[in-house]
CSV table of C-alpha atoms and ligand atoms in Angstrom, one decimal:
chain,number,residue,atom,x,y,z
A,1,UNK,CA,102.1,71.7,98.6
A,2,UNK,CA,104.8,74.3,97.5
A,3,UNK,CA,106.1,76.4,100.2
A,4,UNK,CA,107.1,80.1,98.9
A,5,UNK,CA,108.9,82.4,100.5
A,6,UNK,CA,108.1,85.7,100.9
A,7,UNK,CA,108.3,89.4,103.0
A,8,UNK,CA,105.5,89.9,105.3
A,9,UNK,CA,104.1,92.4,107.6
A,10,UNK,CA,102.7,91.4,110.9
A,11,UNK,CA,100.3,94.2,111.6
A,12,UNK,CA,99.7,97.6,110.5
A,13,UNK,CA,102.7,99.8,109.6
A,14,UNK,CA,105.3,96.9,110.5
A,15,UNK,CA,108.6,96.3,109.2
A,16,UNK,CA,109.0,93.1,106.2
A,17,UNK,CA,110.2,90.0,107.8
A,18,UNK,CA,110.9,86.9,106.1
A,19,UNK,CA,107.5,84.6,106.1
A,20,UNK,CA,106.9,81.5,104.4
A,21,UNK,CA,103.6,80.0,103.5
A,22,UNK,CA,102.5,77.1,101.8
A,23,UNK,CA,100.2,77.2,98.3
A,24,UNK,CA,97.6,74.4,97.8
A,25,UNK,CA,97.2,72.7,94.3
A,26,UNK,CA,97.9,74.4,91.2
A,27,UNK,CA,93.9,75.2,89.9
A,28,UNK,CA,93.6,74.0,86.4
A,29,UNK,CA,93.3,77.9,84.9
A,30,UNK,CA,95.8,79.1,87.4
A,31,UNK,CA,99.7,79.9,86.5
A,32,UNK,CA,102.9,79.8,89.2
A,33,UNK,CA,105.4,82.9,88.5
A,34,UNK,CA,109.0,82.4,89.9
A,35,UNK,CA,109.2,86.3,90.7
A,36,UNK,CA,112.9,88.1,89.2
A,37,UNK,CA,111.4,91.8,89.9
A,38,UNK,CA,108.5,93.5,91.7
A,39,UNK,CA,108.0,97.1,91.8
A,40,UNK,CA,106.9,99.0,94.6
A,41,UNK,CA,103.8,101.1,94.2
A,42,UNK,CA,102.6,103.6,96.7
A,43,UNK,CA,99.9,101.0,97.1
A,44,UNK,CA,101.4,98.5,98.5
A,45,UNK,CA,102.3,101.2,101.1
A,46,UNK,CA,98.8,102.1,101.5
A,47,UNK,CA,97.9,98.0,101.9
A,48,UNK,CA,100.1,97.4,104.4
A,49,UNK,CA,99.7,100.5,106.8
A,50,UNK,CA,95.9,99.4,106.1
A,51,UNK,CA,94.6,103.7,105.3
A,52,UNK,CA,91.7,101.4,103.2
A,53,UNK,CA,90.7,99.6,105.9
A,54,UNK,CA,91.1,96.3,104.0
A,55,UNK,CA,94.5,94.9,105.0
A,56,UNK,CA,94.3,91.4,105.2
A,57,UNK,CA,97.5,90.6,108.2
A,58,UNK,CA,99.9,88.8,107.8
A,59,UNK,CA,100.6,91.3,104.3
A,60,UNK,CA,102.2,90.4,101.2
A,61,UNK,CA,103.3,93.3,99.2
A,62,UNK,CA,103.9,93.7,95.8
A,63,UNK,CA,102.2,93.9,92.8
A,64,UNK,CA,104.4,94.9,89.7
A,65,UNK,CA,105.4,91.4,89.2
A,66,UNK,CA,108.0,90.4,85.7
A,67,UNK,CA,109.3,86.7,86.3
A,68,UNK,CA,108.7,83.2,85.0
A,69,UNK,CA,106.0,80.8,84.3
A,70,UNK,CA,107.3,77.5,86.3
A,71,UNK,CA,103.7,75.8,86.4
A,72,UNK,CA,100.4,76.1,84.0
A,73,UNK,CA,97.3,74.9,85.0
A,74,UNK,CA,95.5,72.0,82.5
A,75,UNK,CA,93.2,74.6,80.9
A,76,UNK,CA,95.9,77.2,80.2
A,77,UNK,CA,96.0,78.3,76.6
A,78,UNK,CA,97.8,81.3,76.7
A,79,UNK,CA,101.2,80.7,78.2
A,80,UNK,CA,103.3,77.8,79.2
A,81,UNK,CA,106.3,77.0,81.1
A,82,UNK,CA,109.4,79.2,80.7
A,83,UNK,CA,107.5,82.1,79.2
A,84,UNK,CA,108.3,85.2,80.7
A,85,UNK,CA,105.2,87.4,81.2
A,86,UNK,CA,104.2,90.3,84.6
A,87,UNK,CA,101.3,90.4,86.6
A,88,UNK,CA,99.8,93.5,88.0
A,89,UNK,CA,97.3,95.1,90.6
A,90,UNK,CA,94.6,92.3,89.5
A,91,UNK,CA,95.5,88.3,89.5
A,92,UNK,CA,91.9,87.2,88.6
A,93,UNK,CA,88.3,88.2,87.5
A,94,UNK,CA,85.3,85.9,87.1
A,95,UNK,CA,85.1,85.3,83.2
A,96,UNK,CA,81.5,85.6,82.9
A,97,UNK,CA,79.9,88.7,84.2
A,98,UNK,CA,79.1,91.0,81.5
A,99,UNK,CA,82.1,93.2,82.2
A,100,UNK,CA,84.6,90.3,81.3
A,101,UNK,CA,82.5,89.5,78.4
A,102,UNK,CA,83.1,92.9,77.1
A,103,UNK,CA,86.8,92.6,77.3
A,104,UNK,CA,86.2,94.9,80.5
A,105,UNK,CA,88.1,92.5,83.1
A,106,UNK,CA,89.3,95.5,85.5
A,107,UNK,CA,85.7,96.2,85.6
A,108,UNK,CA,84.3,92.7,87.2
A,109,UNK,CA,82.7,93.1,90.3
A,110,UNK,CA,84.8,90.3,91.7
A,111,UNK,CA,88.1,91.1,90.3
A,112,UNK,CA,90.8,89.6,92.6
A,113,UNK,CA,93.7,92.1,93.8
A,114,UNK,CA,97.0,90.4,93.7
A,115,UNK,CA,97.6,91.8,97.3
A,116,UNK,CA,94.2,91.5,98.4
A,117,UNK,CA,93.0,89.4,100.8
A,118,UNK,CA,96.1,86.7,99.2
A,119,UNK,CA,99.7,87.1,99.4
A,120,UNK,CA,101.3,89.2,96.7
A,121,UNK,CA,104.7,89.4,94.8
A,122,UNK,CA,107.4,90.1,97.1
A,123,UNK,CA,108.4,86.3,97.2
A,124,UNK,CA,110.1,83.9,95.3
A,125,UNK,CA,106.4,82.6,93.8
A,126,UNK,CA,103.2,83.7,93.0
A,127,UNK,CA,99.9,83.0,92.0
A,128,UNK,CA,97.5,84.1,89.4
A,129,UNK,CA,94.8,83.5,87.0
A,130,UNK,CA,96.0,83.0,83.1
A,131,UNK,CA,93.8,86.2,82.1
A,132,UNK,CA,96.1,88.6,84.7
A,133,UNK,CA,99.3,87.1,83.4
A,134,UNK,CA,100.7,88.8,80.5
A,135,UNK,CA,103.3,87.7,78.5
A,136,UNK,CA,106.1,90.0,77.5
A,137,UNK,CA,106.7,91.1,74.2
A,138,UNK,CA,110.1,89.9,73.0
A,139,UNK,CA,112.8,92.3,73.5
A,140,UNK,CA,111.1,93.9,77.2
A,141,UNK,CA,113.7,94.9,79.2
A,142,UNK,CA,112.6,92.8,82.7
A,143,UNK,CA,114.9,95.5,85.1
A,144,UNK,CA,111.9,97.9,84.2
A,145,UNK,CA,109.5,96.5,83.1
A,146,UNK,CA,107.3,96.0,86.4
A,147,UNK,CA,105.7,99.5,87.2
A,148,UNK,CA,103.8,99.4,83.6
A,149,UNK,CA,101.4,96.8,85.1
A,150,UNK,CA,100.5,98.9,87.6
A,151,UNK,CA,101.7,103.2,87.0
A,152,UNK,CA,102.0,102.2,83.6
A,153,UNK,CA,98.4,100.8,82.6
A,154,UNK,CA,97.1,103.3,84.6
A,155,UNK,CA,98.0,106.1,83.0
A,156,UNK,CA,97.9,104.7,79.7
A,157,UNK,CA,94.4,103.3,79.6
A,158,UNK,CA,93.1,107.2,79.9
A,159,UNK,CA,94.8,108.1,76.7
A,160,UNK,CA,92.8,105.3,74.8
A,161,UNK,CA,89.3,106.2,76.6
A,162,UNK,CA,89.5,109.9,76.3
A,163,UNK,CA,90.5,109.0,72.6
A,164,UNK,CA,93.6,111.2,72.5
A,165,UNK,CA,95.0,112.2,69.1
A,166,UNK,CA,98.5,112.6,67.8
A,167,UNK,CA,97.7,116.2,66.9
A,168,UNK,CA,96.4,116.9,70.5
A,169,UNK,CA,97.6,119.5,72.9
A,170,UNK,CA,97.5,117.4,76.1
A,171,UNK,CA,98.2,118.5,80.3
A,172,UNK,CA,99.8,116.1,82.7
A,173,UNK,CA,99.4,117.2,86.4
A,174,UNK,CA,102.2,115.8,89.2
A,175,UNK,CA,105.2,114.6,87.3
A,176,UNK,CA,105.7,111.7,90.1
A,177,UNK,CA,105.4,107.9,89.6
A,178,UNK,CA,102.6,108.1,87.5
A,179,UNK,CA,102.8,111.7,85.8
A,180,UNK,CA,106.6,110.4,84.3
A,181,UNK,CA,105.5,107.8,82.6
A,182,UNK,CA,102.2,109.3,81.5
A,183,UNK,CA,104.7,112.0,79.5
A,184,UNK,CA,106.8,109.4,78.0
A,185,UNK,CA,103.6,107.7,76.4
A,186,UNK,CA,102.2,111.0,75.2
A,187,UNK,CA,105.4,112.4,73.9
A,188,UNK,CA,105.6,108.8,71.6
A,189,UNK,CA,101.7,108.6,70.6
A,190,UNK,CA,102.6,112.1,69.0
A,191,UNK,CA,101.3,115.0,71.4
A,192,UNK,CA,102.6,118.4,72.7
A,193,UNK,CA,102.7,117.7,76.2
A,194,UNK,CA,102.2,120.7,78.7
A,195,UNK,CA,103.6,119.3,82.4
A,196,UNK,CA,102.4,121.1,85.7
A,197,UNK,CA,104.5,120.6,87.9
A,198,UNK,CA,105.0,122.9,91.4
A,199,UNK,CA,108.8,121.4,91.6
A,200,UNK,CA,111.1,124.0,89.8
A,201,UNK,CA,114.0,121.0,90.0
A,202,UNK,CA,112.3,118.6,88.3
A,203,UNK,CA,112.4,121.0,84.8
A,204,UNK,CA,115.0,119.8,83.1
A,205,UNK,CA,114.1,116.0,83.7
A,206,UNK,CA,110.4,117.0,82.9
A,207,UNK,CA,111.4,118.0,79.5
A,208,UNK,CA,114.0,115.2,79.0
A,209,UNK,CA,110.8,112.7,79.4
A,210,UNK,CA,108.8,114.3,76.6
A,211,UNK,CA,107.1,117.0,78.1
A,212,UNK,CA,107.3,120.5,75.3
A,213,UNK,CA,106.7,122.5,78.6
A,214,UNK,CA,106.4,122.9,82.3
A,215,UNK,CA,104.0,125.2,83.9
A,216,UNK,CA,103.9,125.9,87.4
A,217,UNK,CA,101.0,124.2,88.9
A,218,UNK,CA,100.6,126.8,92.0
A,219,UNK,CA,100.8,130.1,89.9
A,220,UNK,CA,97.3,131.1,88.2
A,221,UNK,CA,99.4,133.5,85.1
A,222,UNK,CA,101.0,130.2,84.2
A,223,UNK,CA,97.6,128.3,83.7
A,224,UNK,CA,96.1,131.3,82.1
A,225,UNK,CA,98.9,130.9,79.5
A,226,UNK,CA,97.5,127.8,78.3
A,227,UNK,CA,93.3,128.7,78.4
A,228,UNK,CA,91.0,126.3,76.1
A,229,UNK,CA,93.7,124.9,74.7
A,230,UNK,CA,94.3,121.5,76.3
A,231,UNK,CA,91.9,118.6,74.2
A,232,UNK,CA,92.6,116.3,77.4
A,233,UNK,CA,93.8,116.5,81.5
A,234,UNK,CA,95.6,113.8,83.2
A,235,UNK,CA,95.6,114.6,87.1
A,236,UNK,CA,98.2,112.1,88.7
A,237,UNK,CA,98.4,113.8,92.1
A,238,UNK,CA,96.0,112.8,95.1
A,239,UNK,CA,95.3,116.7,96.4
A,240,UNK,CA,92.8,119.1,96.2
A,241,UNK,CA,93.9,121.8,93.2
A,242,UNK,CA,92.4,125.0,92.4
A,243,UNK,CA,90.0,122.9,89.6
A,244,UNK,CA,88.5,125.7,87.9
A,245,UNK,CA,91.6,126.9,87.5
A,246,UNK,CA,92.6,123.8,85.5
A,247,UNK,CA,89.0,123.6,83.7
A,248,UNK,CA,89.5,126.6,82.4
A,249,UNK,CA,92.6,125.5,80.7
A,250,UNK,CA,90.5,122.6,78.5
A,251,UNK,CA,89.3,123.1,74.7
A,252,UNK,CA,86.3,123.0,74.4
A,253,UNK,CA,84.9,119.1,74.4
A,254,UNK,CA,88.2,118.6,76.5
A,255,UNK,CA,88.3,116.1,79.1
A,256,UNK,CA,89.8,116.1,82.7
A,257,UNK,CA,90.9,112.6,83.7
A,258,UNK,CA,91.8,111.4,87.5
A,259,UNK,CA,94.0,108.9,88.0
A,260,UNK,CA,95.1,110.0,91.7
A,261,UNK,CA,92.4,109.3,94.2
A,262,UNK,CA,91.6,112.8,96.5
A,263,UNK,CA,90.0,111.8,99.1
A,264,UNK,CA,88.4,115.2,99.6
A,265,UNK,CA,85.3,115.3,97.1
A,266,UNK,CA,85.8,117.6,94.1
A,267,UNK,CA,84.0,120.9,93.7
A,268,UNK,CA,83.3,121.2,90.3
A,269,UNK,CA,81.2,124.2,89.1
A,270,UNK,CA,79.0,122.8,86.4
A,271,UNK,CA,78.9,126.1,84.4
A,272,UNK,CA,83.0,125.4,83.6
A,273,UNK,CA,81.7,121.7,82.5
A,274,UNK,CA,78.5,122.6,80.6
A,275,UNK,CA,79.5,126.3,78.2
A,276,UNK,CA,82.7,123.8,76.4
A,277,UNK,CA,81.0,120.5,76.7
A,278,UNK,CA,84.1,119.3,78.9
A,279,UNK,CA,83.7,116.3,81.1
A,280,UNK,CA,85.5,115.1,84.1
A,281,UNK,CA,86.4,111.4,84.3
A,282,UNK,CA,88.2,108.7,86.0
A,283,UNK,CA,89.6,105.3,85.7
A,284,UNK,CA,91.7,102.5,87.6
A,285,UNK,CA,94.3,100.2,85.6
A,286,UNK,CA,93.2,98.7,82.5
A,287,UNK,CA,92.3,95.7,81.1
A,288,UNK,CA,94.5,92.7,80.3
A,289,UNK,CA,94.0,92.9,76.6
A,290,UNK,CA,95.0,96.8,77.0
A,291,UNK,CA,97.9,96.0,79.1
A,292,UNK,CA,99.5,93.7,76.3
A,293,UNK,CA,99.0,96.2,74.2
A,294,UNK,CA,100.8,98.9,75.8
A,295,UNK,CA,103.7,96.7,76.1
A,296,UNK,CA,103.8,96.2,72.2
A,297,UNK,CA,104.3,100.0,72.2
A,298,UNK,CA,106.8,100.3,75.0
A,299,UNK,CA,108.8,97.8,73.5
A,300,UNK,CA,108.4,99.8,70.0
A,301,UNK,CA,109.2,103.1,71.4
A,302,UNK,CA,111.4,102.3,74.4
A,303,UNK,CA,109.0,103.6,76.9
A,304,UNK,CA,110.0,102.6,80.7
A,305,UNK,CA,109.7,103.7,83.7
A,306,UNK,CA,113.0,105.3,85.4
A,307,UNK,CA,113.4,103.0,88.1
A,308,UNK,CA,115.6,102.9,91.1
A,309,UNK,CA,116.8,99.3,92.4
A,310,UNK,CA,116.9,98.0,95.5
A,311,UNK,CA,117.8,94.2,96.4
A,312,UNK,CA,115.0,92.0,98.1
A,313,UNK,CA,117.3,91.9,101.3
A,314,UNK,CA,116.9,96.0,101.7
A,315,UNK,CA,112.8,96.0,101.2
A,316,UNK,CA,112.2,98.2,104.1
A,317,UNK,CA,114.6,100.5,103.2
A,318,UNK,CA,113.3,100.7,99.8
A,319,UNK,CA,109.5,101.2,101.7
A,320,UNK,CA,110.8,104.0,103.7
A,321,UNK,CA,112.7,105.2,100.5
A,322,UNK,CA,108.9,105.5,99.2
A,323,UNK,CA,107.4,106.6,102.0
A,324,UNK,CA,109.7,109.9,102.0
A,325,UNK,CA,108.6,111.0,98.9
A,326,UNK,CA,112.3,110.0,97.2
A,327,UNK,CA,112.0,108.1,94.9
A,328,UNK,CA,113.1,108.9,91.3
A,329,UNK,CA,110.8,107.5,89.9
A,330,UNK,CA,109.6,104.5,90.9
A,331,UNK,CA,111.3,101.3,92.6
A,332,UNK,CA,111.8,98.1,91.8
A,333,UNK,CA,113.4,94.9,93.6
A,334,UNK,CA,115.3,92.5,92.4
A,335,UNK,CA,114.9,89.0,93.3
A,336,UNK,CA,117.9,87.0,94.6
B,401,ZN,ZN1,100.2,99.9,92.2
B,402,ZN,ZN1,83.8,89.2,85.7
């Protein structure tokens, strides 16, 4: 039995508190992570006031995990003790459904979530299959590396399905989390990158992360200004926009890709999809084998996150930093 300690919440919208719990035998395809950083997602915020109705009490957050392999199950292969490697939103899938046969792991109808229904990564320890942990690339810089297995992958995996090109003039929507990193990866794979962005003091970063230009997501001239000329659309924001609007801003054959979940159901005039051959798409995270290589090319170009740190001892303050909208841009924790 090893007995990890972690940050828990008792119920619904509680504070962290200390919380130990003990972990069974290592399986023999399983792998032990001593946790140095986690980053804090707006889903792990989500999870633990329970808005999808899935919250497994007492909650373990975290799932932007970069630490340490400390134990390797028999039938490990692909690390070993001492290797430092992240774990992400998922910590297992099946191995043998079609989906994992294709490389698709994300996909499997069983994937595991790393804070779902188990205890996730704000601990001193945590669990996973071999497939979810990743190694590092040599040279990743651990302070900021942990959003990429979660923001990161997600906004990265889009790029490679809409099959993006280096000559492409591409639109990111919400320059948050999500939106900052997607710029930083599409400024480096070669792009002009057009930001919308409703936040007039954000300009000046916006550009700093790649972006060519910002337009003002709330006023229609600015969006006019850009009409059929975007090959590809990555909303990041979670809230009902003006979609026509945006549509209307796609080549022709352009794509419009969600990555921020509206819960409000999207009215989509098919005339704007059908006269340009444009299609509307969506995707969650990304595969292992993706998510290694993304961090070859974060390594290569320097691509992190902009991260704010917070010690482990000042979780809650780092929740409610979240929870106010503050952070800049996302937030990681340092283990003690
Ligand atoms: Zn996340
Ligand atoms: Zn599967």
């Amino acid at each position: 039995m090893i007995t990890v300690h972690a940050y828990a919440a008792s119920e619904a919208g509680a504070a962290l508190k200390e919380f130990t719990y003990e972990l069974g035998p290592l399986g023999s395809q399983e792998v032990d992570i001593k946790v140095h950083y986690c980053g804090i997602c707006h889903s792990d915020l989500s999870m633990l006031n329970n808005d999808w109705g899935m919250t497994q009490y007492p909650f373990v957050p975290g799932h932007e995990v970069v630490g340490e392999v400390v134990a390797a199950g028999g039938e490990v292969e692909t690390v070993k003790v001492g290797d430092l490697v992240g774990l992400g939103w998922n910590s297992a899938s099946c191995m043998h459904c079609h989906q994992c046969m294709q490389g698709d792991h994300h996909l499997c109808e069983t994937v595991e979530g790393t804070i779902v229904g188990r205890h996730g990564g704000i601990a001193d320890l945590v669990r996973a299959h071999w497939s979810w942990t990743i190694p590092l690339p040599k040279g990743t810089d651990l302070k900021k590396a942990g959003p990429l297995f979660c923001g990161g992958i997600t906004v990265f995996n889009p790029i490679i399905l809409a099959g993006v090109q280096p000559t492409d003039r591409v639109g990111v929507i919400g320059i948050g989390g999500l939106g900052h990193m997607a710029l930083k990866f599409l400024n480096k794979w070669g792009c002009e990158v057009i930001a919308s962005s409703s936040s007039k003091d954000k300009e000046s970063q916006i550009l700093e992360m790649g972006a060519t230009r910002v337009v003002n997501s709330k006023d229609p001239k600015a969006l006019e200004s850009i009409k059929g000329q975007l090959a590809f659309i990555l909303n990041t924001t979670n809230v009902t926009l003006d979609w026509d609007a945006f549509l209307s801003t796609l080549a022709p054959k352009g794509r419009f890709h969600n990555v921020g979940a509206v819960l409000e159901p999207m009215a989509i005039p098919a005339f704007s999809l059908i006269m340009g051959e444009k299609s509307v798409a969506g995707s969650p995270l990304g595969s292992p084998a993706l998510t290694a290589t993304m961090l070859d090319f974060c390594v290569r170009h320097d691509i992190y996150p902009i991260v704010e740190e917070f010690p482990l001892k000042e979780v809650n303050q780092a929740m409610a930093h979240l929870e106010k909208g503050k952070a800049r841009y996302r937030i990681v924790l340092k283990m003690p």
